[in-house]
Short mmCIF file of C-alpha atoms in Angstrom, two decimals:
data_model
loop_
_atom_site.label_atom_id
_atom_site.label_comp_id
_atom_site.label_asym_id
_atom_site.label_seq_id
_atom_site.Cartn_x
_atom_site.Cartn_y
_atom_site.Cartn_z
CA UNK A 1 -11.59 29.60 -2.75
CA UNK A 2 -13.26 26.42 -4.37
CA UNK A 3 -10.17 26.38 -7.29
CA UNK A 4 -7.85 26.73 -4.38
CA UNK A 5 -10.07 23.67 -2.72
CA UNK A 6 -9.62 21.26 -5.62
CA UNK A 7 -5.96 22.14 -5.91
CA UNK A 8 -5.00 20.81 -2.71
CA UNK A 9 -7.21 17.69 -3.20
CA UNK A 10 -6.06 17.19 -6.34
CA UNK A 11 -2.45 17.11 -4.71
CA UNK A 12 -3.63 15.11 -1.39
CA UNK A 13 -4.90 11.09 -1.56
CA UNK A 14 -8.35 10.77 -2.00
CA UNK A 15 -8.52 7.33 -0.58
CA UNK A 16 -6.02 5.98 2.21
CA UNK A 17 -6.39 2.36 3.87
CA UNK A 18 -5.50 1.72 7.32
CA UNK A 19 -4.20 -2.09 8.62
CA UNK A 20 -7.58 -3.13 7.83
CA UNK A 21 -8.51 -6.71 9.21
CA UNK A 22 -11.60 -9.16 8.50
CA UNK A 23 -11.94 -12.06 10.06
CA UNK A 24 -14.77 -14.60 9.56
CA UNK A 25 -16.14 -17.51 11.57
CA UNK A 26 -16.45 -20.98 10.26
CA UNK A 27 -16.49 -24.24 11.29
CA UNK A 28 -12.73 -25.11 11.35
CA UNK A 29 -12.15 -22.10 13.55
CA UNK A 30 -11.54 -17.89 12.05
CA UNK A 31 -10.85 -17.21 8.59
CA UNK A 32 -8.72 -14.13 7.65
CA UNK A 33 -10.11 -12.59 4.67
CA UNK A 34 -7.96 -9.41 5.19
CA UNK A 35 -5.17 -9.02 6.59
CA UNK A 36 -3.14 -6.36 7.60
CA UNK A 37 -4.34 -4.33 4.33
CA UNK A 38 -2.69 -0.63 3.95
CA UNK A 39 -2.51 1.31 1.06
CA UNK A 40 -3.01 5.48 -0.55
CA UNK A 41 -4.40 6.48 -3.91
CA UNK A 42 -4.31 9.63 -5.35
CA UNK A 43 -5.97 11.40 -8.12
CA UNK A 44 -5.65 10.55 -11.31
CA UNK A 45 -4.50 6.98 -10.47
CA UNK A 46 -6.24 3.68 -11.86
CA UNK A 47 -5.03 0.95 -9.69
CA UNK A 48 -5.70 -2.46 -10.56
CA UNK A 49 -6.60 -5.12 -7.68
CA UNK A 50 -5.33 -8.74 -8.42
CA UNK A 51 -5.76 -11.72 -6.68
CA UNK A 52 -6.91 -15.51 -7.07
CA UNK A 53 -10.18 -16.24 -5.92
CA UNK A 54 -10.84 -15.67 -2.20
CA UNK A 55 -7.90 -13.56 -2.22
CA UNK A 56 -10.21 -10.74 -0.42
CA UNK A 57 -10.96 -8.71 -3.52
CA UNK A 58 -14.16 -8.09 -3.16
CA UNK A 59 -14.28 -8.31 0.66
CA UNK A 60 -11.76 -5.24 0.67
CA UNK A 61 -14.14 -3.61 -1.89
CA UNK A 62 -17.21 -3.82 0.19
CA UNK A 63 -14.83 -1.82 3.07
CA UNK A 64 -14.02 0.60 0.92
CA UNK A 65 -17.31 1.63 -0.62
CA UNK A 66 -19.26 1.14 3.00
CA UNK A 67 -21.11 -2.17 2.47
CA UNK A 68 -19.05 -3.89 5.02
CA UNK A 69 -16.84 -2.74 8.39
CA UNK A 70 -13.53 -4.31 8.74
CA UNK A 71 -12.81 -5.41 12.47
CA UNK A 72 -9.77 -3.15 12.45
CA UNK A 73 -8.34 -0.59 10.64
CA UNK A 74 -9.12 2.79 9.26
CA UNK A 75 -10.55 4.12 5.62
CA UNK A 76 -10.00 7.59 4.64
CA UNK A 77 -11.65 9.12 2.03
CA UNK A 78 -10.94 12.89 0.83
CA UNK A 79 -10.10 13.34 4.48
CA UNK A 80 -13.31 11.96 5.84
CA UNK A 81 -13.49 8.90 7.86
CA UNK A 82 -15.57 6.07 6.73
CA UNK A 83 -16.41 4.65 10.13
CA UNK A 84 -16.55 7.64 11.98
CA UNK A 85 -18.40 10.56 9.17
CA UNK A 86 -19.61 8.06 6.70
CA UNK A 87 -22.02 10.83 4.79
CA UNK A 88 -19.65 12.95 3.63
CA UNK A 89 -16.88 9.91 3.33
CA UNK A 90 -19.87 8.34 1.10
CA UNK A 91 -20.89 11.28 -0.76
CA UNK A 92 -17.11 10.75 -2.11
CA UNK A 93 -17.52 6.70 -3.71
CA UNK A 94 -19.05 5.40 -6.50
CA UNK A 95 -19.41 1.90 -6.39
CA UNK A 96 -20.29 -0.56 -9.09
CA UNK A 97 -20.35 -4.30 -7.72
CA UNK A 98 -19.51 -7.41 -9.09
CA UNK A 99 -23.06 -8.23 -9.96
CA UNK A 100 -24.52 -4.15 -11.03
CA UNK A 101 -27.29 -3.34 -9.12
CA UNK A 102 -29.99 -2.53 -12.05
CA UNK A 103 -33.68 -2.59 -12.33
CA UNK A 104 -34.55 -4.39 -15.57
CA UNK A 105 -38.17 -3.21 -15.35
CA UNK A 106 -36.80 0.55 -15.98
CA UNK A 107 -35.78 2.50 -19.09
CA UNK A 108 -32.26 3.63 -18.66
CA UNK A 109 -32.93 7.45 -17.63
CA UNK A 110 -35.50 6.32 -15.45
CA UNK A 111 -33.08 4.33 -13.55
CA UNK A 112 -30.15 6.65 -13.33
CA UNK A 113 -32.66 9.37 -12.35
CA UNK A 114 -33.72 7.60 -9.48
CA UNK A 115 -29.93 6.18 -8.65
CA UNK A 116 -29.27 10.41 -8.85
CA UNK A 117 -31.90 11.62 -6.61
CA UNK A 118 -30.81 8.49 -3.95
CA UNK A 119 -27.24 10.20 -4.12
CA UNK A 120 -29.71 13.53 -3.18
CA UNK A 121 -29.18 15.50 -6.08
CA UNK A 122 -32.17 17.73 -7.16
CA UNK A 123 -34.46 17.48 -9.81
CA UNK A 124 -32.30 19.92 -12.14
CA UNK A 125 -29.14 18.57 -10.65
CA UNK A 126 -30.16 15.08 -11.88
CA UNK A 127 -31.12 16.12 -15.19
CA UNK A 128 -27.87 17.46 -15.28
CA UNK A 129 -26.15 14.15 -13.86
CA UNK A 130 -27.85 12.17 -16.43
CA UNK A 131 -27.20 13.86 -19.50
CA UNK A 132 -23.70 13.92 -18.07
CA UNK A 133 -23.17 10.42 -17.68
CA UNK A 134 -24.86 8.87 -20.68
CA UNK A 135 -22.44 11.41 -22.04
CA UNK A 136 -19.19 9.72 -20.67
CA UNK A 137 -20.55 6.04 -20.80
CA UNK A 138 -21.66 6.36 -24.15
CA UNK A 139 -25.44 5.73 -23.77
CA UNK A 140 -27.28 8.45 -25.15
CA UNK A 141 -28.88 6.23 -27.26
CA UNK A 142 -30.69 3.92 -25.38
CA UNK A 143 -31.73 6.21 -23.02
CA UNK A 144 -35.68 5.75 -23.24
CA UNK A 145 -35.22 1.52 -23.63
CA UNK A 146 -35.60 -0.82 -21.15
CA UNK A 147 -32.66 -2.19 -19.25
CA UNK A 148 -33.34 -6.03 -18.96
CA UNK A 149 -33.66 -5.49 -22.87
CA UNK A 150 -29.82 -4.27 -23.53
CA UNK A 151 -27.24 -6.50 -23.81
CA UNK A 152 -24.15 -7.25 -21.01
CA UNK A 153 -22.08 -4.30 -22.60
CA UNK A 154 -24.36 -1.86 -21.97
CA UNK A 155 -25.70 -3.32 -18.57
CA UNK A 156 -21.99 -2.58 -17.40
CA UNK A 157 -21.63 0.82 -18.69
CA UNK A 158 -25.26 1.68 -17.13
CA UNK A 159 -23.64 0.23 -13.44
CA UNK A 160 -20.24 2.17 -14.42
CA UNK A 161 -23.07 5.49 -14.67
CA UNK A 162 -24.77 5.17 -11.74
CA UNK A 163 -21.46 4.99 -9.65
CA UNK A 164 -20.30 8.47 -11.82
CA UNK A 165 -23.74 10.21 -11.23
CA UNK A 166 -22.85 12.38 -7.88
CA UNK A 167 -19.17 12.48 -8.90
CA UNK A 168 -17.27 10.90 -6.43
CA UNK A 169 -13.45 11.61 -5.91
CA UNK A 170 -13.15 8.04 -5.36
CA UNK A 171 -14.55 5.48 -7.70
CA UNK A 172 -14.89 1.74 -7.28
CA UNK A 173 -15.38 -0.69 -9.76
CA UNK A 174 -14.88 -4.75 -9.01
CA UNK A 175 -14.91 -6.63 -12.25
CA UNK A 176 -16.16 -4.40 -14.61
CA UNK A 177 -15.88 -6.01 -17.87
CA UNK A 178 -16.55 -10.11 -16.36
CA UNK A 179 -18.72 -11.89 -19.54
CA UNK A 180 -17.94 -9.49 -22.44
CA UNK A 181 -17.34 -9.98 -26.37
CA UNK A 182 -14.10 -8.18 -27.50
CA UNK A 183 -16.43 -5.20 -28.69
CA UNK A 184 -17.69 -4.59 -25.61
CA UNK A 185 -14.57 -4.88 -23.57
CA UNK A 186 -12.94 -2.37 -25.74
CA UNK A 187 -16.02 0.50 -25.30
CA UNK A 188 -15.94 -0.13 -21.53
CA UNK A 189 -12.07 0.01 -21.47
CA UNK A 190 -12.39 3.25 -22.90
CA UNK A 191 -14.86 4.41 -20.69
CA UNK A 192 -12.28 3.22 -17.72
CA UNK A 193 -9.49 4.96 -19.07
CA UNK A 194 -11.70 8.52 -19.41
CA UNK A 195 -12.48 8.01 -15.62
CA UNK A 196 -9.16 8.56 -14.65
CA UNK A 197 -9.07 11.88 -16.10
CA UNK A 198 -11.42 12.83 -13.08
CA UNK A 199 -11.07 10.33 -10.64
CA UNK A 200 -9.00 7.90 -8.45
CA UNK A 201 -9.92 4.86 -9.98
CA UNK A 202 -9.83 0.97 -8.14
CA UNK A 203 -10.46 -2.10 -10.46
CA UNK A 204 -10.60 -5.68 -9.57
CA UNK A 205 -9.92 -7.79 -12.92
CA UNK A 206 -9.28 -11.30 -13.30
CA UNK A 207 -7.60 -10.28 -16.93
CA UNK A 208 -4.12 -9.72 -16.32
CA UNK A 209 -3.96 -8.11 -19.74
CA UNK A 210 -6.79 -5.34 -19.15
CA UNK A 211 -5.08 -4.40 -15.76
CA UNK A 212 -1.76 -3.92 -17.52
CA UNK A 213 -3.52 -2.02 -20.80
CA UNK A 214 -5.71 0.38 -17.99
CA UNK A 215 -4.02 0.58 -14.80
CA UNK A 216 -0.82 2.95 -13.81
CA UNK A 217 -0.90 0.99 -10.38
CA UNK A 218 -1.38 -2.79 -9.43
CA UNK A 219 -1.72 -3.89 -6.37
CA UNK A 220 -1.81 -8.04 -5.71
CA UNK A 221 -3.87 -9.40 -2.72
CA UNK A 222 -2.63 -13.33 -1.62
CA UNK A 223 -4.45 -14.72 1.42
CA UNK A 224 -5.99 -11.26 2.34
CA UNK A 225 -2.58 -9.65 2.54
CA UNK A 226 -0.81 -7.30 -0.25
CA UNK A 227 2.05 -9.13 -0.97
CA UNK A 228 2.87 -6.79 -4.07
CA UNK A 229 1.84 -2.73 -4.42
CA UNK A 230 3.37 -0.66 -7.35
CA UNK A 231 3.30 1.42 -10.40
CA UNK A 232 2.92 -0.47 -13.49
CA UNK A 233 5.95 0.22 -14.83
CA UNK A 234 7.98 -0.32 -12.02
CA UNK A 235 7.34 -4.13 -12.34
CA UNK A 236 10.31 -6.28 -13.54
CA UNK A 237 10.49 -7.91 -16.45
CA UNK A 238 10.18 -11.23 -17.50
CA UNK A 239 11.72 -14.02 -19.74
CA UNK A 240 10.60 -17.31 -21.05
CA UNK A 241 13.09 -20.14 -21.06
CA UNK A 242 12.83 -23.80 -22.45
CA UNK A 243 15.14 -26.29 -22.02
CA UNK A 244 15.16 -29.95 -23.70
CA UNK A 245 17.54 -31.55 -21.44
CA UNK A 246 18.28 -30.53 -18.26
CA UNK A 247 17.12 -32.60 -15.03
CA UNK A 248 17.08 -29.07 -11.81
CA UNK A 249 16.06 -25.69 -11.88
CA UNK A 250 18.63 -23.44 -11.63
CA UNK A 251 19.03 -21.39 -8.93
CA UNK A 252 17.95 -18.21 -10.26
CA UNK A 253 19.15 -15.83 -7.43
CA UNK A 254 22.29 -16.50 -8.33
CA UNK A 255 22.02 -16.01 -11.74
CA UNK A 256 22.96 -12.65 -12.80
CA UNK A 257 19.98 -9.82 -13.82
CA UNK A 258 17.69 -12.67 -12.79
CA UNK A 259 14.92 -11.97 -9.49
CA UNK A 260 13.07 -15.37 -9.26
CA UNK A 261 11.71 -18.25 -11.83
CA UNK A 262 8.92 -20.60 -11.29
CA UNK A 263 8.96 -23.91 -13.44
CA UNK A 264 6.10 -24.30 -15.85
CA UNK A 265 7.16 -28.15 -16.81
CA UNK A 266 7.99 -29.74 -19.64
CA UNK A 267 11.76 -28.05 -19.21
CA UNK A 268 10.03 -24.77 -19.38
CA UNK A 269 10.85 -21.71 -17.08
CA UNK A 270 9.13 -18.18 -16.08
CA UNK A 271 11.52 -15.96 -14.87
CA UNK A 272 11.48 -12.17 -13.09
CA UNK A 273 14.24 -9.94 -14.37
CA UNK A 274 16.17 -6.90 -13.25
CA UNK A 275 17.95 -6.70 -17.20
CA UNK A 276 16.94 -9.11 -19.67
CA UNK A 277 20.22 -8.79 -21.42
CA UNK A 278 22.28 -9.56 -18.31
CA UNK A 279 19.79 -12.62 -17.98
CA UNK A 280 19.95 -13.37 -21.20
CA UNK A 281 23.78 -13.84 -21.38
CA UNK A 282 23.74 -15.55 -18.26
CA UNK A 283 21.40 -18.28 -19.14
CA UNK A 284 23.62 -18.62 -22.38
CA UNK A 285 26.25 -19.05 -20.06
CA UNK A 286 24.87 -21.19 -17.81
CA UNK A 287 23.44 -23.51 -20.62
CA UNK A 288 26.89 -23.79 -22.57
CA UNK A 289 28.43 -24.53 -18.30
CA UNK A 290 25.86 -27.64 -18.07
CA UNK A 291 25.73 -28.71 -22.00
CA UNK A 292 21.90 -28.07 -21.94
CA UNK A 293 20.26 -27.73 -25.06
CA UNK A 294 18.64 -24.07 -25.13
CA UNK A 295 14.89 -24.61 -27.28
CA UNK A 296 13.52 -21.58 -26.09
CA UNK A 297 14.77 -17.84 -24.94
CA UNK A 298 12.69 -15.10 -25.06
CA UNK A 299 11.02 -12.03 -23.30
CA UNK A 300 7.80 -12.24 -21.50
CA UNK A 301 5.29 -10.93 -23.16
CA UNK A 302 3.29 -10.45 -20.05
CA UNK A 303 5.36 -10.11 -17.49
CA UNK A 304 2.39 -8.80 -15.16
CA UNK A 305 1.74 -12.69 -15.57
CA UNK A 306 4.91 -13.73 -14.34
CA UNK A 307 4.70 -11.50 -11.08
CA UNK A 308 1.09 -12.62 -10.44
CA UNK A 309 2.17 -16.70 -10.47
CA UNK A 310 5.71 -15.96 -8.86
CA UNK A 311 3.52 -14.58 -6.07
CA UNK A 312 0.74 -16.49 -5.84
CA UNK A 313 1.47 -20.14 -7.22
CA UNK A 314 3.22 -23.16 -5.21
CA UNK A 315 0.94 -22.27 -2.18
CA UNK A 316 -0.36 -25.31 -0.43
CA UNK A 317 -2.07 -23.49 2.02
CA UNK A 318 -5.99 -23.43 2.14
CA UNK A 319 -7.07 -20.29 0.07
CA UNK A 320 -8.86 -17.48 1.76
#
């Protein structure tokens, strides 16, 4: 039966990634933009993709909603395979780019109606649609205005509808909130958040905050390679530490309920954690061993932070 049916793909992952590969030609030889990439996500999951710039992002994005084929690898979505049924694997993602894909010229429901009958929906099916997702993206009220006359907020939610139109299992979103006021940000984090009520959610973000305030996943891309790939709150935590005086970094893997630090200058420390108390007692310790002077000892507030630069800082390497 069709309950039965959304049961078990409720239960199974909607999306799951391969070894994918990209390599790109330039004039110092082959760049790897991915590398090696694998991953699952299920339903209900919003999982946030973090990386620095020409991390592969976006280049993984464009594999995943279709735009772009990866030299190797495999993308499964909802049991369909990209490469080899791409309909019904496509019928499956919504996909809002970096840059939404709008036509200013149209009102808003002229738009989405014609972004609904492209996803080959029917004339009372995409009456339906619309209604549906002005609904959800809170835009029944601009509805018969033009889109080149609404501001960046709403240009975003009207990208985040079309992608929710034919609703896809799977939905793809690669910086959604880039350029908004506070205002904004908080209406399309809402939005976000609602999304995951229905869908399997991916989100590239630049904002370490908004990744840690929507996602229940993060996964961190370095070089075109996942160096990091876990539930939000399975991250450790982190601690800030400021000495006045002392002239080395400690070695922090041998400093008990400590992971790894990174130096920040000035005498100042971040630091991964397994137990911030253990840390905390041992840095006492280690600061009474040395006759430091302690000026700063604290928890993290963003620890997301910390794991992002113990990961991706004190490279030397040319970024991909």
């Amino acid at each position: 039966s069709k309950a039965r049916l959304m049961s078990n793909l409720a239960e199974s992952n909607l999306l799951e990634v391969r070894n994918l590969r990209v390599d790109f030609p330039t004039r110092r030889g082959t760049l790897v933009a991915v590398d090696d990439v694998s991953f699952r996500i299920e339903s209900n999951t919003v999982v946030g993709f973090l990386g620095c710039n020409g991390a592969g992002k976006s280049t993984t994005m464009k594999i995943l909603s279709g735009n772009l084929a990866p030299h190797t690898g495999r993308v499964e979505i909802c049991g369909h395979d990209l490469e080899r049924t791409p309909l019904p694997a496509k019928r499956q993602i919504g996909y809002l780019p970096e840059i939404p894909p709008l036509y200013v010229d149209a009102t808003v429901d002229e738009y989405l109606i014609f972004c609904a009958r492209v996803h080959g929906l029917s004339h009372a099916e995409s009456k339906a649609a619309l209604e549906k997702a002005k609904t959800d993206c809170d835009l029944t009220e601009v509805g018969g205005r033009l889109v080149g006359n609404l501001s960046k907020g709403f240009r975003q939610r009207i990208g985040i509808a079309q992608a929710l139109l034919h609703n896809p299992a799977v939905v793809i979103l690669d910086e959604p909130t880039n350029g908004l006021d506070p205002n904004q940000l908080r209406t399309v984090r809402t939005t976000i958040k609602s999304l995951a009520q229905r869908h399997a959610v991916i989100l590239s973000s630049h904002v370490l905050s908004e990744v840690q305030a929507l996602c229940t996943r993060v996964a961190i891309l370095h070089h075109g390679h996942i160096e990091f790939n876990q539930r939000v709150n399975e991250h450790p935590d982190g601690m800030m530490i400021q000495w006045v005086n002392n002239d080395h970094e400690p070695d922090w893997q041998g400093l008990n309920g400590a992971i790894s630090g990174t130096a920040l200058g000035d005498g100042s420390y971040r630091v991964l954690v397994e137990d911030y108390d253990f840390a905390a007692d041992a840095v006492c310790e280690l600061t009474k061993q040395n006759g430091w002077k302690l000026r700063e000892l604290r928890k993290d507030s963003s620890p997301l932070e910390s794991l992002f630069v113990n990961l991706t800082c004190n490279d030397t390497s040319i970024p991909r």
